Amino acid sequence: MDIQWFPGHMRETKELLIKAVAKADVVMEILDARIPVSSSNPLLDTICKNTLRLKILNKNDLADPETTQLWLDHFNQTTATTAIALTGTQSNETWRAADLCLTKVTKGKARRVRVMVVGIPNTGKSTIINTLAGKKVARTGNVPAITRQQQRTELKNAVDIYDTPGILWPVMDEKEQTYRLAAMGAISDIAIDYTEIACFTGALLMETYPDLVSRRYRLSPPLPREGIALLEAIAAKRGCLRKQGAVDYQKAAEIFIRELRAGKIGRISLETPEINFPSTTAHPLETLENI
Ligand SMILES: Nc1nc2c(ncn2[C@@H]2O[C@H](COP(=O)(O)OP(=O)(O)OP(=O)(O)O)[C@@H](O)[C@H]2O)c(=O)[nH]1
Ligand SMILES: [Mg+2]
């Protein structure tokens, strides 16, 4: 599954981010708590060098709580950026984040504080803003690219919060990262191959959360280890068969991905700090500075 990107996109993306960040007192980077590495945009590391930044691990209600704690420890103890986890629809949790922004910059600021909410598509930026506003000020939806333009909302704590369109970072040459983003709904469904993504994610989950998957699909030993065998087992349980009894892999894959995204399999994380955080190696995107 190849997703094509061209230098034009890269330049445009970088310019959009630079413009948005230049206006901000604080940047709230909204990550998907289940994939904090794949859902981050490494361009922010360079663009936010002189701007306060807060990492929000959103969709915490869908992520493995133990792994989220490991991520928080990782970000808070080994990087200069403060990280907190929350569920975007929970008022008290989102306000904790908004108030944190305020406490970080109020010193010496006579005017309202500007908070820019940025992140890749579908991580819950607009949802968080709606929760903070206490009403629906921004359109939300469980497909990427819902927000199309920047939008300012005045919050009651002297913060002006800006919603921005989700921007997918432009170098996706790491296949597994693309799979994780697709599995969590950050890439348009039109551009993805469900069976391929379900096979990758299924095999990963059978390694990391075999009990949750087995319980959801009532699997009995010997448990499938390969993604394709898992899809066959799901197809058998859910009647995903074509004429003459052939397995309908596409249908089984769609069921699996839909239920995974909705948290029906359980609270899962697809990345852990030990395995995924490239702390010792230079990130490929660092080269984008020269574009
Ligand atoms: N379970 C759960 N769902 C959430 C959470 N936050 C947002 N969502 C859902 O995630 C989907 C995407 O939310 P949006 O707020 O539209 O995401 P966005 O980042 O603004 O997306 P774009 O505008 O496309 O970049 C919606 O279906 C939300 O209901 C959360 O904390 N938990
Ligand atoms: Mg949005």
PDB file of N, CA and C in Angstrom, residues 140-175:
ATOM      1  N   THR A 140     -17.116  17.834  13.735  1.00  0.00           N
ATOM      2  CA  THR A 140     -16.255  16.678  14.030  1.00  0.00           C
ATOM      3  C   THR A 140     -16.766  15.483  13.235  1.00  0.00           C
ATOM      4  N   GLY A 141     -15.967  14.444  13.151  1.00  0.00           N
ATOM      5  CA  GLY A 141     -16.427  13.250  12.439  1.00  0.00           C
ATOM      6  C   GLY A 141     -15.347  12.203  12.438  1.00  0.00           C
ATOM      7  N   ASN A 142     -15.773  10.947  12.346  1.00  0.00           N
ATOM      8  CA  ASN A 142     -14.794   9.875  12.456  1.00  0.00           C
ATOM      9  C   ASN A 142     -14.155   9.517  11.115  1.00  0.00           C
ATOM     10  N   VAL A 143     -13.899  10.513  10.309  1.00  0.00           N
ATOM     11  CA  VAL A 143     -13.098  10.330   9.088  1.00  0.00           C
ATOM     12  C   VAL A 143     -12.105  11.484   9.048  1.00  0.00           C
ATOM     13  N   PRO A 144     -10.955  11.281   8.392  1.00  0.00           N
ATOM     14  CA  PRO A 144      -9.974  12.373   8.381  1.00  0.00           C
ATOM     15  C   PRO A 144     -10.422  13.566   7.548  1.00  0.00           C
ATOM     16  N   ALA A 145      -9.771  14.697   7.787  1.00  0.00           N
ATOM     17  CA  ALA A 145      -9.967  15.938   7.016  1.00  0.00           C
ATOM     18  C   ALA A 145     -11.367  16.524   7.149  1.00  0.00           C
ATOM     19  N   ILE A 146     -11.902  16.530   8.365  1.00  0.00           N
ATOM     20  CA  ILE A 146     -13.203  17.154   8.620  1.00  0.00           C
ATOM     21  C   ILE A 146     -13.021  18.674   8.690  1.00  0.00           C
ATOM     22  N   THR A 147     -12.049  19.123   9.463  1.00  0.00           N
ATOM     23  CA  THR A 147     -11.801  20.568   9.579  1.00  0.00           C
ATOM     24  C   THR A 147     -11.010  21.037   8.367  1.00  0.00           C
ATOM     25  N   ARG A 148     -11.519  22.092   7.701  1.00  0.00           N
ATOM     26  CA  ARG A 148     -10.865  22.555   6.471  1.00  0.00           C
ATOM     27  C   ARG A 148     -10.159  23.891   6.630  1.00  0.00           C
ATOM     28  N   GLN A 149     -10.494  24.642   7.668  1.00  0.00           N
ATOM     29  CA  GLN A 149      -9.786  25.915   7.851  1.00  0.00           C
ATOM     30  C   GLN A 149      -9.638  26.267   9.331  1.00  0.00           C
ATOM     31  N   GLN A 150      -8.716  27.173   9.556  1.00  0.00           N
ATOM     32  CA  GLN A 150      -8.459  27.589  10.925  1.00  0.00           C
ATOM     33  C   GLN A 150      -9.681  28.304  11.515  1.00  0.00           C
ATOM     34  N   GLN A 151      -9.957  28.075  12.800  1.00  0.00           N
ATOM     35  CA  GLN A 151     -11.140  28.696  13.413  1.00  0.00           C
ATOM     36  C   GLN A 151     -10.829  29.058  14.857  1.00  0.00           C
ATOM     37  N   ARG A 152     -11.167  30.307  15.220  1.00  0.00           N
ATOM     38  CA  ARG A 152     -10.867  30.765  16.575  1.00  0.00           C
ATOM     39  C   ARG A 152     -12.087  30.636  17.477  1.00  0.00           C
ATOM     40  N   THR A 153     -11.868  30.185  18.704  1.00  0.00           N
ATOM     41  CA  THR A 153     -12.942  30.109  19.693  1.00  0.00           C
ATOM     42  C   THR A 153     -12.443  30.753  20.977  1.00  0.00           C
ATOM     43  N   GLU A 154     -13.271  31.637  21.545  1.00  0.00           N
ATOM     44  CA  GLU A 154     -12.871  32.283  22.810  1.00  0.00           C
ATOM     45  C   GLU A 154     -13.310  31.412  23.970  1.00  0.00           C
ATOM     46  N   LEU A 155     -12.374  31.063  24.823  1.00  0.00           N
ATOM     47  CA  LEU A 155     -12.732  30.284  26.013  1.00  0.00           C
ATOM     48  C   LEU A 155     -12.858  31.230  27.201  1.00  0.00           C
ATOM     49  N   LYS A 156     -13.497  30.736  28.238  1.00  0.00           N
ATOM     50  CA  LYS A 156     -13.769  31.644  29.360  1.00  0.00           C
ATOM     51  C   LYS A 156     -12.542  31.909  30.237  1.00  0.00           C
ATOM     52  N   ASN A 157     -11.477  31.164  30.029  1.00  0.00           N
ATOM     53  CA  ASN A 157     -10.304  31.380  30.891  1.00  0.00           C
ATOM     54  C   ASN A 157      -9.256  32.301  30.251  1.00  0.00           C
ATOM     55  N   ALA A 158      -9.708  33.238  29.409  1.00  0.00           N
ATOM     56  CA  ALA A 158      -8.806  34.187  28.740  1.00  0.00           C
ATOM     57  C   ALA A 158      -7.887  33.525  27.722  1.00  0.00           C
ATOM     58  N   VAL A 159      -8.360  32.382  27.228  1.00  0.00           N
ATOM     59  CA  VAL A 159      -7.625  31.701  26.163  1.00  0.00           C
ATOM     60  C   VAL A 159      -8.431  31.809  24.872  1.00  0.00           C
ATOM     61  N   ASP A 160      -7.744  32.155  23.790  1.00  0.00           N
ATOM     62  CA  ASP A 160      -8.340  32.007  22.459  1.00  0.00           C
ATOM     63  C   ASP A 160      -7.737  30.741  21.883  1.00  0.00           C
ATOM     64  N   ILE A 161      -8.608  29.819  21.525  1.00  0.00           N
ATOM     65  CA  ILE A 161      -8.101  28.530  21.041  1.00  0.00           C
ATOM     66  C   ILE A 161      -8.386  28.416  19.555  1.00  0.00           C
ATOM     67  N   TYR A 162      -7.408  27.953  18.789  1.00  0.00           N
ATOM     68  CA  TYR A 162      -7.533  27.886  17.335  1.00  0.00           C
ATOM     69  C   TYR A 162      -7.558  26.436  16.880  1.00  0.00           C
ATOM     70  N   ASP A 163      -8.638  26.068  16.185  1.00  0.00           N
ATOM     71  CA  ASP A 163      -8.717  24.748  15.562  1.00  0.00           C
ATOM     72  C   ASP A 163      -7.988  24.833  14.216  1.00  0.00           C
ATOM     73  N   THR A 164      -7.312  23.788  13.825  1.00  0.00           N
ATOM     74  CA  THR A 164      -6.635  23.792  12.520  1.00  0.00           C
ATOM     75  C   THR A 164      -6.948  22.485  11.788  1.00  0.00           C
ATOM     76  N   PRO A 165      -6.839  22.485  10.459  1.00  0.00           N
ATOM     77  CA  PRO A 165      -7.056  21.223   9.737  1.00  0.00           C
ATOM     78  C   PRO A 165      -5.969  20.218  10.095  1.00  0.00           C
ATOM     79  N   GLY A 166      -6.345  18.963  10.149  1.00  0.00           N
ATOM     80  CA  GLY A 166      -5.349  17.921  10.421  1.00  0.00           C
ATOM     81  C   GLY A 166      -4.340  17.860   9.294  1.00  0.00           C
ATOM     82  N   ILE A 167      -3.083  17.804   9.668  1.00  0.00           N
ATOM     83  CA  ILE A 167      -2.038  17.729   8.632  1.00  0.00           C
ATOM     84  C   ILE A 167      -1.243  16.447   8.837  1.00  0.00           C
ATOM     85  N   LEU A 168      -1.261  15.644   7.811  1.00  0.00           N
ATOM     86  CA  LEU A 168      -0.507  14.392   7.876  1.00  0.00           C
ATOM     87  C   LEU A 168       0.931  14.686   7.495  1.00  0.00           C
ATOM     88  N   TRP A 169       1.846  14.237   8.300  1.00  0.00           N
ATOM     89  CA  TRP A 169       3.217  14.616   7.952  1.00  0.00           C
ATOM     90  C   TRP A 169       3.635  13.885   6.690  1.00  0.00           C
ATOM     91  N   PRO A 170       4.424  14.573   5.912  1.00  0.00           N
ATOM     92  CA  PRO A 170       4.518  14.208   4.516  1.00  0.00           C
ATOM     93  C   PRO A 170       5.465  13.079   4.122  1.00  0.00           C
ATOM     94  N   VAL A 171       6.237  12.536   5.007  1.00  0.00           N
ATOM     95  CA  VAL A 171       7.098  11.431   4.583  1.00  0.00           C
ATOM     96  C   VAL A 171       6.594  10.160   5.240  1.00  0.00           C
ATOM     97  N   MET A 172       6.003   9.314   4.439  1.00  0.00           N
ATOM     98  CA  MET A 172       5.487   8.089   5.033  1.00  0.00           C
ATOM     99  C   MET A 172       6.136   6.896   4.347  1.00  0.00           C
ATOM    100  N   ASP A 173       7.450   6.870   4.437  1.00  0.00           N
ATOM    101  CA  ASP A 173       8.129   5.776   3.759  1.00  0.00           C
ATOM    102  C   ASP A 173       8.282   4.567   4.672  1.00  0.00           C
ATOM    103  N   GLU A 174       7.840   4.709   5.911  1.00  0.00           N
ATOM    104  CA  GLU A 174       7.878   3.551   6.794  1.00  0.00           C
ATOM    105  C   GLU A 174       6.517   2.861   6.731  1.00  0.00           C
ATOM    106  N   LYS A 175       6.519   1.688   6.139  1.00  0.00           N
ATOM    107  CA  LYS A 175       5.257   0.999   5.851  1.00  0.00           C
ATOM    108  C   LYS A 175       4.431   0.754   7.117  1.00  0.00           C
TER     109      LYS A 175
END
